[in-house]
Amino acid sequence: MNLPILIFISILVTCSAINPKKLPECNDEELSKMERCIPRTDYLQMVMRYYEDENQPVENYKDAALYCTNILDCLAPLNCREAEPMKLEFETVRENLEYKMLELKPCLARFFTRTYLIQHSRNSSCLKDYSFLDKDLTIKSDEYIEGEACFLNTIKSLCGTDAMEYYTKNYQKFVTTISTEPEDAKCSHPHFQLNSLQCRGLELEIILRIDSLKERKYKGSYAEFTEINQMCEDAQHCLSVNECQKFDTFKTTLEKSCELLDYLGDQFHCLTGFFKEAYSSNGSTCFQKCDFLEKDLSKKREAFEKGKSCFTDYVKDHCNQTSIDFFSKNYQEFVNDISIKPNDTDGQSPHKVLNTFRCDALGKQIQNEILELHAMKLESNDTRVPKMNKMCKDMQYCVDDSCFVKEHTKHTVEHTCNLLEMVHKRSFAACASKLMKDKPDFLDYECLDGLDLYDQ
């Protein structure tokens, strides 16, 4: 008998936690039959590699699943002890390969997400009538059996025809798999793979929503932040009770994304107001004693540590109870987030978000200053000019360091700062006066393309 096959059989029998029924040991003829059922060990190794790999072409999964089917058909007549764990093992492998080749996992993840979201919606749906997400496996089994029509109709609306055909044909097998914990407690078993999708679908929905907030510079309604916060809590609980996802990379991604929510909603408005106050303060307040706007991170940290009472007093006077409670409990963590630059480069970190709030506050303050100076005669020796020039330079630094600001906006800020710099150097006022008086044709000056200084 082929030695590698004997070793493979031995490993399956020894390592499988599934106890075969009280069957007789395989005789020589049956062992020989088992060897013929798996004639190519090199191909077997390739099948197992496809089984573990999530990024193979669909055709590879189909070929590997067909190979498992042929093995199972060959092993079916054997009714002896050594054959039983092999049947169970290849059935498990084939089932996982089917989920990959038909893209059933993304489909099921969408089903779980839809089921979760509908529970918090006012919309009517059959998904509210069945506890498809119940942790009790006995209840889960009953709910899936009773809710078959609801499940299949939802799958039909969310997934392709392959998924619909698979679940229609294999529904009872699916229910058994998802609601029966195997004695073979490997995370690769379909039971654990399918149930982990309850967490995965919710994780993906959270990441999509936070990405949407990122596109809007983390501006959203109170209801939106509250909903995402609840989803984060539910997803983290889901992961905490799922042993197979303790070290999942998605768990790390989720935790990182949910951390951002600490500074959104109420905290966003509170911090934006704080930074705006820091920019507009005029000398006598505690803001002048602590440079909360310092660009050097070590000095910024020192400012927030020494100016804790200044910060907390502002929060108590200007922010709601949610923000008061948050900063009272998490002040040191807030100081760490605002003064320690992380290694990531994707911008999805509290540090980057807090910098965005500073930019937002500074932009609003600059607008206010410009509105106050609008229609006033601004001479180059006006004391407000160097202040505006410094604020503009700070804004330029702020947007250059932000991954949320578009390049066009960065160029606009740079152009504005250059104009203010000309005023500061006493070279712009006379030029502007002449422009307003003579009104030359800007088409003659390529560098002024797009500007309309005469617009009222």
Short mmCIF file of C-alpha atoms in Angstrom, two decimals:
data_model
loop_
_atom_site.label_atom_id
_atom_site.label_comp_id
_atom_site.label_asym_id
_atom_site.label_seq_id
_atom_site.Cartn_x
_atom_site.Cartn_y
_atom_site.Cartn_z
CA MET A 1 0.00 0.00 0.00
CA ASN A 2 1.18 3.54 -0.79
CA LEU A 3 2.96 4.82 2.36
CA PRO A 4 1.79 8.48 2.10
CA ILE A 5 -1.83 7.30 1.89
CA LEU A 6 -1.37 5.13 4.98
CA ILE A 7 0.11 8.08 6.83
CA PHE A 8 -2.78 10.33 5.71
CA ILE A 9 -5.35 7.77 6.86
CA SER A 10 -3.56 7.37 10.18
CA ILE A 11 -3.54 11.12 10.76
CA LEU A 12 -7.25 11.40 10.01
CA VAL A 13 -8.17 8.57 12.36
CA THR A 14 -5.86 9.78 15.13
CA CYS A 15 -6.52 13.52 14.96
CA SER A 16 -10.21 13.50 14.15
CA ALA A 17 -12.26 14.32 17.22
CA ILE A 18 -15.22 12.61 15.57
CA ASN A 19 -15.50 9.09 16.92
CA PRO A 20 -16.49 6.68 14.15
CA LYS A 21 -19.44 4.49 14.89
CA LYS A 22 -18.62 1.13 16.36
CA LEU A 23 -17.46 -0.24 13.09
CA PRO A 24 -15.09 -3.12 12.36
CA GLU A 25 -11.56 -2.32 11.33
CA CYS A 26 -10.98 -2.20 7.61
CA ASN A 27 -9.61 -5.43 6.16
CA ASP A 28 -6.79 -5.54 3.63
CA GLU A 29 -9.15 -5.45 0.69
CA GLU A 30 -10.94 -2.40 2.07
CA LEU A 31 -7.65 -0.64 2.85
CA SER A 32 -6.56 -1.35 -0.71
CA LYS A 33 -9.85 0.12 -1.96
CA MET A 34 -9.20 3.26 0.14
CA GLU A 35 -5.80 3.60 -1.50
CA ARG A 36 -7.35 3.41 -4.95
CA CYS A 37 -9.87 6.09 -3.94
CA ILE A 38 -7.01 8.56 -3.43
CA PRO A 39 -4.53 7.64 -6.15
CA ARG A 40 -2.75 11.00 -6.51
CA THR A 41 -1.27 12.38 -3.31
CA ASP A 42 0.28 15.36 -5.10
CA TYR A 43 -3.14 16.46 -6.32
CA LEU A 44 -4.57 15.85 -2.87
CA GLN A 45 -2.04 18.29 -1.43
CA MET A 46 -3.08 20.86 -4.04
CA VAL A 47 -6.75 20.37 -3.13
CA MET A 48 -5.99 20.98 0.53
CA ARG A 49 -4.08 24.13 -0.42
CA TYR A 50 -7.10 25.44 -2.38
CA TYR A 51 -9.26 24.56 0.59
CA GLU A 52 -7.25 26.87 2.85
CA ASP A 53 -6.68 29.65 0.29
CA GLU A 54 -9.33 32.38 -0.07
CA ASN A 55 -7.95 33.88 -3.30
CA GLN A 56 -7.96 31.09 -5.86
CA PRO A 57 -9.81 31.39 -9.21
CA VAL A 58 -13.31 29.89 -9.09
CA GLU A 59 -12.32 27.13 -11.53
CA ASN A 60 -9.71 25.85 -9.07
CA TYR A 61 -12.35 25.53 -6.35
CA LYS A 62 -14.66 23.71 -8.78
CA ASP A 63 -11.94 21.24 -9.78
CA ALA A 64 -11.01 20.62 -6.15
CA ALA A 65 -14.67 20.14 -5.12
CA LEU A 66 -15.17 17.65 -7.98
CA TYR A 67 -12.08 15.77 -6.84
CA CYS A 68 -13.56 15.52 -3.32
CA THR A 69 -16.88 14.33 -4.76
CA ASN A 70 -15.12 11.56 -6.70
CA ILE A 71 -13.28 10.49 -3.54
CA LEU A 72 -16.52 10.43 -1.54
CA ASP A 73 -18.31 8.40 -4.23
CA CYS A 74 -15.43 5.95 -4.16
CA LEU A 75 -15.41 5.70 -0.35
CA ALA A 76 -19.21 5.42 -0.02
CA PRO A 77 -19.41 1.58 -0.17
CA LEU A 78 -16.80 1.21 2.58
CA ASN A 79 -18.34 0.64 5.99
CA CYS A 80 -15.32 0.25 8.23
CA ARG A 81 -13.60 2.22 10.97
CA GLU A 82 -10.71 3.80 9.03
CA ALA A 83 -12.98 4.95 6.19
CA GLU A 84 -15.42 6.91 8.38
CA PRO A 85 -13.17 9.86 9.36
CA MET A 86 -11.99 10.12 5.75
CA LYS A 87 -15.57 10.50 4.57
CA LEU A 88 -16.24 13.17 7.16
CA GLU A 89 -13.03 15.02 6.38
CA PHE A 90 -13.60 15.14 2.62
CA GLU A 91 -17.25 16.08 3.13
CA THR A 92 -16.08 19.05 5.21
CA VAL A 93 -13.49 20.03 2.61
CA ARG A 94 -16.00 19.77 -0.23
CA GLU A 95 -18.60 21.83 1.60
CA ASN A 96 -16.11 24.65 2.21
CA LEU A 97 -14.97 24.52 -1.41
CA GLU A 98 -18.58 24.80 -2.56
CA TYR A 99 -19.01 27.93 -0.48
CA LYS A 100 -15.93 29.40 -2.13
CA MET A 101 -16.66 28.43 -5.73
CA LEU A 102 -20.27 29.69 -5.56
CA GLU A 103 -19.31 32.77 -3.52
CA LEU A 104 -21.81 31.71 -0.88
CA LYS A 105 -19.93 33.33 2.01
CA PRO A 106 -20.39 36.94 0.81
CA CYS A 107 -24.01 36.08 0.08
CA LEU A 108 -24.62 34.70 3.57
CA ALA A 109 -22.79 37.66 5.14
CA ARG A 110 -25.21 40.00 3.33
CA PHE A 111 -28.13 37.94 4.64
CA PHE A 112 -26.89 38.27 8.23
CA THR A 113 -26.33 42.01 7.79
CA ARG A 114 -29.82 42.51 6.36
CA THR A 115 -31.28 40.44 9.23
CA TYR A 116 -29.42 42.54 11.82
CA LEU A 117 -30.33 45.90 10.30
CA ILE A 118 -34.02 45.07 9.87
CA GLN A 119 -34.34 44.45 13.62
CA HIS A 120 -33.53 48.16 14.14
CA SER A 121 -35.77 49.36 11.33
CA ARG A 122 -39.43 50.35 11.22
CA ASN A 123 -39.85 48.52 7.94
CA SER A 124 -41.88 45.32 7.98
CA SER A 125 -40.06 42.12 7.02
CA CYS A 126 -40.35 38.40 7.61
CA LEU A 127 -36.80 38.60 8.99
CA LYS A 128 -38.32 40.07 12.16
CA ASP A 129 -40.37 36.90 12.64
CA TYR A 130 -37.46 34.47 13.00
CA SER A 131 -34.42 34.48 15.29
CA PHE A 132 -31.88 33.64 12.60
CA LEU A 133 -29.10 35.23 14.69
CA ASP A 134 -29.86 33.37 17.93
CA LYS A 135 -26.80 32.02 19.77
CA ASP A 136 -28.73 28.98 21.09
CA LEU A 137 -28.19 26.32 18.42
CA THR A 138 -31.41 24.45 19.20
CA ILE A 139 -33.44 27.63 18.78
CA LYS A 140 -31.44 28.50 15.67
CA SER A 141 -32.25 25.13 14.10
CA ASP A 142 -35.99 25.53 14.76
CA GLU A 143 -36.00 29.10 13.43
CA TYR A 144 -34.28 28.15 10.18
CA ILE A 145 -36.62 25.20 9.66
CA GLU A 146 -39.72 27.35 10.23
CA GLY A 147 -38.29 30.32 8.32
CA GLU A 148 -37.16 28.48 5.19
CA ALA A 149 -39.36 30.52 2.83
CA CYS A 150 -38.23 33.80 4.42
CA PHE A 151 -34.56 32.78 4.19
CA LEU A 152 -34.79 31.71 0.53
CA ASN A 153 -36.74 34.81 -0.52
CA THR A 154 -34.14 37.04 1.15
CA ILE A 155 -31.28 35.13 -0.51
CA LYS A 156 -33.04 35.53 -3.85
CA SER A 157 -33.14 39.31 -3.42
CA LEU A 158 -29.52 39.61 -2.22
CA CYS A 159 -27.54 37.01 -4.17
CA GLY A 160 -27.10 35.40 -7.58
CA THR A 161 -28.80 32.38 -9.10
CA ASP A 162 -25.97 30.02 -8.07
CA ALA A 163 -26.56 30.82 -4.39
CA MET A 164 -30.33 30.48 -4.75
CA GLU A 165 -30.01 27.11 -6.47
CA TYR A 166 -27.52 25.86 -3.87
CA TYR A 167 -29.61 26.80 -0.83
CA THR A 168 -32.84 25.52 -2.42
CA LYS A 169 -31.23 22.17 -3.16
CA ASN A 170 -29.19 21.87 0.05
CA TYR A 171 -31.32 23.71 2.60
CA GLN A 172 -31.60 20.92 5.15
CA LYS A 173 -27.86 20.27 4.92
CA PHE A 174 -27.22 24.00 5.46
CA VAL A 175 -29.50 24.12 8.51
CA THR A 176 -27.77 21.09 10.01
CA THR A 177 -24.33 22.59 9.43
CA ILE A 178 -25.09 26.02 10.88
CA SER A 179 -27.02 24.75 13.91
CA THR A 180 -25.02 21.66 14.92
CA GLU A 181 -21.66 22.11 16.60
CA PRO A 182 -19.31 19.32 15.51
CA GLU A 183 -17.20 17.27 17.84
CA ASP A 184 -14.34 18.17 15.53
CA ALA A 185 -13.92 21.69 16.91
CA LYS A 186 -11.66 23.04 14.16
CA CYS A 187 -12.25 26.60 13.05
CA SER A 188 -12.02 25.39 9.45
CA HIS A 189 -15.23 23.37 9.89
CA PRO A 190 -18.19 24.83 7.91
CA HIS A 191 -20.22 25.23 11.13
CA PHE A 192 -17.74 27.76 12.53
CA GLN A 193 -17.09 29.32 9.12
CA LEU A 194 -20.79 30.02 8.56
CA ASN A 195 -21.52 31.31 12.05
CA SER A 196 -18.50 33.62 11.94
CA LEU A 197 -20.17 35.38 9.01
CA GLN A 198 -22.70 36.85 11.45
CA CYS A 199 -19.81 38.94 12.78
CA ARG A 200 -18.17 39.45 9.38
CA GLY A 201 -21.25 40.86 7.70
CA LEU A 202 -21.69 43.37 10.52
CA GLU A 203 -18.00 44.30 10.40
CA LEU A 204 -18.16 45.04 6.68
CA GLU A 205 -21.27 47.19 7.12
CA ILE A 206 -19.55 49.22 9.85
CA ILE A 207 -16.44 49.75 7.73
CA LEU A 208 -18.60 50.88 4.77
CA ARG A 209 -20.43 53.39 6.97
CA ILE A 210 -17.25 54.77 8.50
CA ASP A 211 -15.74 55.09 5.00
CA SER A 212 -18.83 57.11 4.06
CA LEU A 213 -18.27 59.35 7.09
CA LYS A 214 -14.64 59.76 6.05
CA GLU A 215 -15.75 61.05 2.63
CA ARG A 216 -17.83 63.67 4.49
CA LYS A 217 -14.92 64.59 6.77
CA TYR A 218 -16.64 62.68 9.59
CA LYS A 219 -19.69 64.91 9.62
CA GLY A 220 -23.01 63.19 10.23
CA SER A 221 -26.19 63.28 12.25
CA TYR A 222 -26.50 62.30 15.89
CA ALA A 223 -28.75 59.40 14.89
CA GLU A 224 -26.14 58.14 12.43
CA PHE A 225 -23.34 58.13 15.02
CA THR A 226 -25.60 56.48 17.60
CA GLU A 227 -26.50 53.70 15.16
CA ILE A 228 -22.90 53.01 14.16
CA ASN A 229 -21.83 53.04 17.82
CA GLN A 230 -24.45 50.39 18.60
CA MET A 231 -23.31 48.34 15.62
CA CYS A 232 -19.73 48.51 16.89
CA GLU A 233 -20.77 47.27 20.33
CA ASP A 234 -22.78 44.41 18.82
CA ALA A 235 -19.99 43.41 16.42
CA GLN A 236 -17.36 43.44 19.18
CA HIS A 237 -19.62 41.29 21.35
CA CYS A 238 -20.15 38.92 18.43
CA LEU A 239 -16.39 38.57 18.00
CA SER A 240 -15.77 38.14 21.73
CA VAL A 241 -17.94 35.02 21.93
CA ASN A 242 -16.57 33.53 18.71
CA GLU A 243 -13.38 31.66 19.57
CA CYS A 244 -12.49 31.25 15.91
CA GLN A 245 -12.22 35.02 15.40
CA LYS A 246 -10.15 35.97 18.43
CA PHE A 247 -7.13 36.74 16.25
CA ASP A 248 -8.96 37.55 13.03
CA THR A 249 -7.46 40.45 11.05
CA PHE A 250 -10.99 41.78 10.56
CA LYS A 251 -11.29 42.09 14.33
CA THR A 252 -8.25 44.39 14.38
CA THR A 253 -9.68 46.42 11.49
CA LEU A 254 -13.02 46.72 13.25
CA GLU A 255 -11.49 47.85 16.55
CA LYS A 256 -9.41 50.44 14.71
CA SER A 257 -12.44 51.76 12.80
CA CYS A 258 -14.69 51.88 15.88
CA GLU A 259 -12.06 53.83 17.84
CA LEU A 260 -12.71 56.77 15.51
CA LEU A 261 -16.28 57.01 16.76
CA ASP A 262 -15.06 58.22 20.15
CA TYR A 263 -14.46 61.65 18.63
CA LEU A 264 -17.43 61.89 16.29
CA GLY A 265 -20.93 63.20 16.91
CA ASP A 266 -21.06 65.22 20.13
CA GLN A 267 -17.32 65.16 20.59
CA PHE A 268 -16.82 66.52 17.05
CA HIS A 269 -18.86 69.66 17.78
CA CYS A 270 -17.23 70.06 21.19
CA LEU A 271 -13.65 69.79 19.88
CA THR A 272 -14.30 71.98 16.84
CA GLY A 273 -15.59 74.70 19.17
CA PHE A 274 -12.58 74.26 21.46
CA PHE A 275 -10.06 74.69 18.64
CA LYS A 276 -11.99 77.66 17.28
CA GLU A 277 -11.83 79.26 20.73
CA ALA A 278 -8.09 78.58 20.85
CA TYR A 279 -7.61 80.43 17.57
CA SER A 280 -9.83 83.39 18.45
CA SER A 281 -8.71 84.00 22.07
CA ASN A 282 -7.18 87.44 22.62
CA GLY A 283 -4.71 87.27 25.44
CA SER A 284 -6.25 87.03 28.88
CA THR A 285 -7.63 83.50 28.90
CA CYS A 286 -5.92 80.21 29.77
CA PHE A 287 -5.65 79.55 26.03
CA GLN A 288 -2.77 82.01 25.94
CA LYS A 289 -0.88 80.10 28.61
CA CYS A 290 -1.08 76.74 26.84
CA ASP A 291 -0.40 76.47 23.12
CA PHE A 292 -2.98 73.84 22.21
CA LEU A 293 -2.32 74.63 18.54
CA GLU A 294 1.38 73.73 18.68
CA LYS A 295 2.51 71.70 15.66
CA ASP A 296 5.36 69.98 17.49
CA LEU A 297 3.73 66.88 18.99
CA SER A 298 5.84 66.76 22.17
CA LYS A 299 5.02 70.42 22.89
CA LYS A 300 1.38 69.80 22.03
CA ARG A 301 1.31 66.96 24.57
CA GLU A 302 2.83 69.21 27.19
CA ALA A 303 0.21 71.88 26.48
CA PHE A 304 -2.71 69.47 26.93
CA GLU A 305 -1.21 67.94 30.07
CA LYS A 306 -0.55 71.31 31.72
CA GLY A 307 -3.76 72.81 30.37
CA LYS A 308 -6.11 70.04 31.45
CA SER A 309 -8.19 72.34 33.64
CA CYS A 310 -8.43 74.88 30.80
CA PHE A 311 -9.70 72.19 28.44
CA THR A 312 -12.13 70.62 30.91
CA ASP A 313 -13.51 74.02 31.94
CA TYR A 314 -14.27 74.78 28.30
CA VAL A 315 -15.97 71.40 27.89
CA LYS A 316 -18.12 71.94 31.00
CA ASP A 317 -19.18 75.42 29.83
CA HIS A 318 -19.78 74.73 26.13
CA CYS A 319 -20.41 71.01 25.53
CA ASN A 320 -23.23 68.62 26.38
CA GLN A 321 -23.21 65.98 29.10
CA THR A 322 -22.13 63.21 26.71
CA SER A 323 -18.89 65.05 25.91
CA ILE A 324 -18.35 66.05 29.55
CA ASP A 325 -18.59 62.42 30.63
CA PHE A 326 -16.39 61.19 27.80
CA PHE A 327 -13.48 63.59 28.38
CA SER A 328 -13.74 63.23 32.14
CA LYS A 329 -13.27 59.50 31.78
CA ASN A 330 -10.88 59.39 28.82
CA TYR A 331 -8.76 62.55 29.03
CA GLN A 332 -5.38 60.81 29.09
CA GLU A 333 -6.35 58.62 26.15
CA PHE A 334 -7.45 61.77 24.29
CA VAL A 335 -4.05 63.40 25.00
CA ASN A 336 -2.31 60.30 23.65
CA ASP A 337 -4.45 60.28 20.50
CA ILE A 338 -3.87 63.93 19.71
CA SER A 339 -0.13 63.99 20.46
CA ILE A 340 1.15 60.60 19.23
CA LYS A 341 1.31 60.03 15.49
CA PRO A 342 0.48 56.41 14.53
CA ASN A 343 2.40 54.34 12.03
CA ASP A 344 -0.57 53.82 9.69
CA THR A 345 -0.80 55.88 6.53
CA ASP A 346 -4.46 55.39 5.58
CA GLY A 347 -5.72 58.25 7.76
CA GLN A 348 -8.13 56.02 9.68
CA SER A 349 -6.84 56.87 13.13
CA PRO A 350 -8.04 59.14 15.96
CA HIS A 351 -4.89 61.24 15.54
CA LYS A 352 -5.76 62.10 11.93
CA VAL A 353 -9.40 62.71 12.78
CA LEU A 354 -8.49 65.13 15.57
CA ASN A 355 -6.22 67.00 13.16
CA THR A 356 -9.16 67.28 10.77
CA PHE A 357 -11.25 68.91 13.52
CA ARG A 358 -8.46 71.45 14.05
CA CYS A 359 -8.45 72.23 10.33
CA ASP A 360 -12.23 72.59 10.34
CA ALA A 361 -12.14 74.99 13.28
CA LEU A 362 -9.34 77.03 11.74
CA GLY A 363 -11.15 77.25 8.41
CA LYS A 364 -14.28 78.60 10.14
CA GLN A 365 -12.23 81.13 12.10
CA ILE A 366 -10.48 82.37 8.95
CA GLN A 367 -13.90 82.80 7.28
CA ASN A 368 -15.09 84.84 10.24
CA GLU A 369 -11.98 87.04 10.13
CA ILE A 370 -12.39 87.62 6.39
CA LEU A 371 -16.07 88.53 6.82
CA GLU A 372 -15.13 91.09 9.49
CA LEU A 373 -12.51 92.63 7.23
CA HIS A 374 -14.72 92.55 4.13
CA ALA A 375 -15.40 96.00 2.69
CA MET A 376 -12.89 97.55 5.11
CA LYS A 377 -9.86 99.33 3.83
CA LEU A 378 -7.00 97.00 4.68
CA GLU A 379 -3.61 98.65 4.77
CA SER A 380 -0.44 96.60 4.74
CA ASN A 381 0.57 97.90 8.19
CA ASP A 382 -2.74 96.83 9.76
CA THR A 383 -2.04 94.61 12.81
CA ARG A 384 -4.66 92.20 11.59
CA VAL A 385 -2.60 91.35 8.51
CA PRO A 386 0.21 89.38 10.24
CA LYS A 387 -2.40 87.56 12.37
CA MET A 388 -4.34 86.54 9.26
CA ASN A 389 -1.09 85.60 7.54
CA LYS A 390 -0.10 83.30 10.42
CA MET A 391 -3.55 81.71 10.54
CA CYS A 392 -3.39 81.06 6.81
CA LYS A 393 0.03 79.42 7.10
CA ASP A 394 -1.31 77.27 9.93
CA MET A 395 -4.24 76.30 7.72
CA GLN A 396 -1.87 75.42 4.89
CA TYR A 397 0.15 73.18 7.20
CA CYS A 398 -3.07 71.64 8.53
CA VAL A 399 -4.52 70.70 5.14
CA ASP A 400 -1.19 69.48 3.79
CA ASP A 401 -1.07 66.99 6.68
CA SER A 402 -4.66 65.83 6.14
CA CYS A 403 -5.65 62.96 3.89
CA PHE A 404 -9.28 64.17 3.78
CA VAL A 405 -8.63 67.43 1.90
CA LYS A 406 -8.69 67.34 -1.89
CA GLU A 407 -5.69 68.59 -3.87
CA HIS A 408 -7.74 71.40 -5.44
CA THR A 409 -8.59 72.72 -1.97
CA LYS A 410 -4.95 72.53 -0.91
CA HIS A 411 -3.93 74.60 -3.95
CA THR A 412 -6.66 77.15 -3.17
CA VAL A 413 -5.38 77.53 0.39
CA GLU A 414 -1.81 77.89 -0.87
CA HIS A 415 -2.89 80.56 -3.36
CA THR A 416 -4.78 82.50 -0.65
CA CYS A 417 -1.80 82.37 1.68
CA ASN A 418 0.50 83.68 -1.06
CA LEU A 419 -1.81 86.66 -1.55
CA LEU A 420 -1.84 87.39 2.18
CA GLU A 421 1.93 87.10 2.23
CA MET A 422 2.09 89.80 -0.47
CA VAL A 423 -0.10 92.03 1.71
CA HIS A 424 2.14 91.35 4.68
CA LYS A 425 5.15 92.42 2.60
CA ARG A 426 3.45 95.66 1.59
CA SER A 427 3.44 94.76 -2.10
CA PHE A 428 -0.16 93.74 -2.68
CA ALA A 429 -2.22 96.74 -1.52
CA ALA A 430 -0.97 99.12 -4.22
CA CYS A 431 -1.25 96.42 -6.87
CA ALA A 432 -4.82 95.58 -5.86
CA SER A 433 -5.79 99.24 -5.91
CA LYS A 434 -4.45 99.62 -9.44
CA LEU A 435 -6.24 96.46 -10.57
CA MET A 436 -9.57 97.70 -9.22
CA LYS A 437 -9.08 101.07 -10.89
CA ASP A 438 -7.78 100.02 -14.32
CA LYS A 439 -9.64 96.68 -14.61
CA PRO A 440 -7.30 95.07 -17.15
CA ASP A 441 -8.31 92.02 -19.19
CA PHE A 442 -7.27 88.93 -17.17
CA LEU A 443 -7.07 86.88 -20.36
CA ASP A 444 -3.73 88.57 -20.96
CA TYR A 445 -2.38 87.05 -17.74
CA GLU A 446 -2.25 83.24 -17.70
CA CYS A 447 -1.43 83.11 -13.97
CA LEU A 448 -4.74 84.91 -13.18
CA ASP A 449 -6.88 82.49 -15.21
CA GLY A 450 -10.14 81.78 -13.38
CA LEU A 451 -10.00 84.72 -10.94
CA ASP A 452 -12.69 87.38 -10.85
CA LEU A 453 -11.64 90.15 -8.48
CA TYR A 454 -14.51 92.37 -9.69
CA ASP A 455 -17.26 89.95 -8.67
CA GLN A 456 -19.58 91.61 -6.15
#
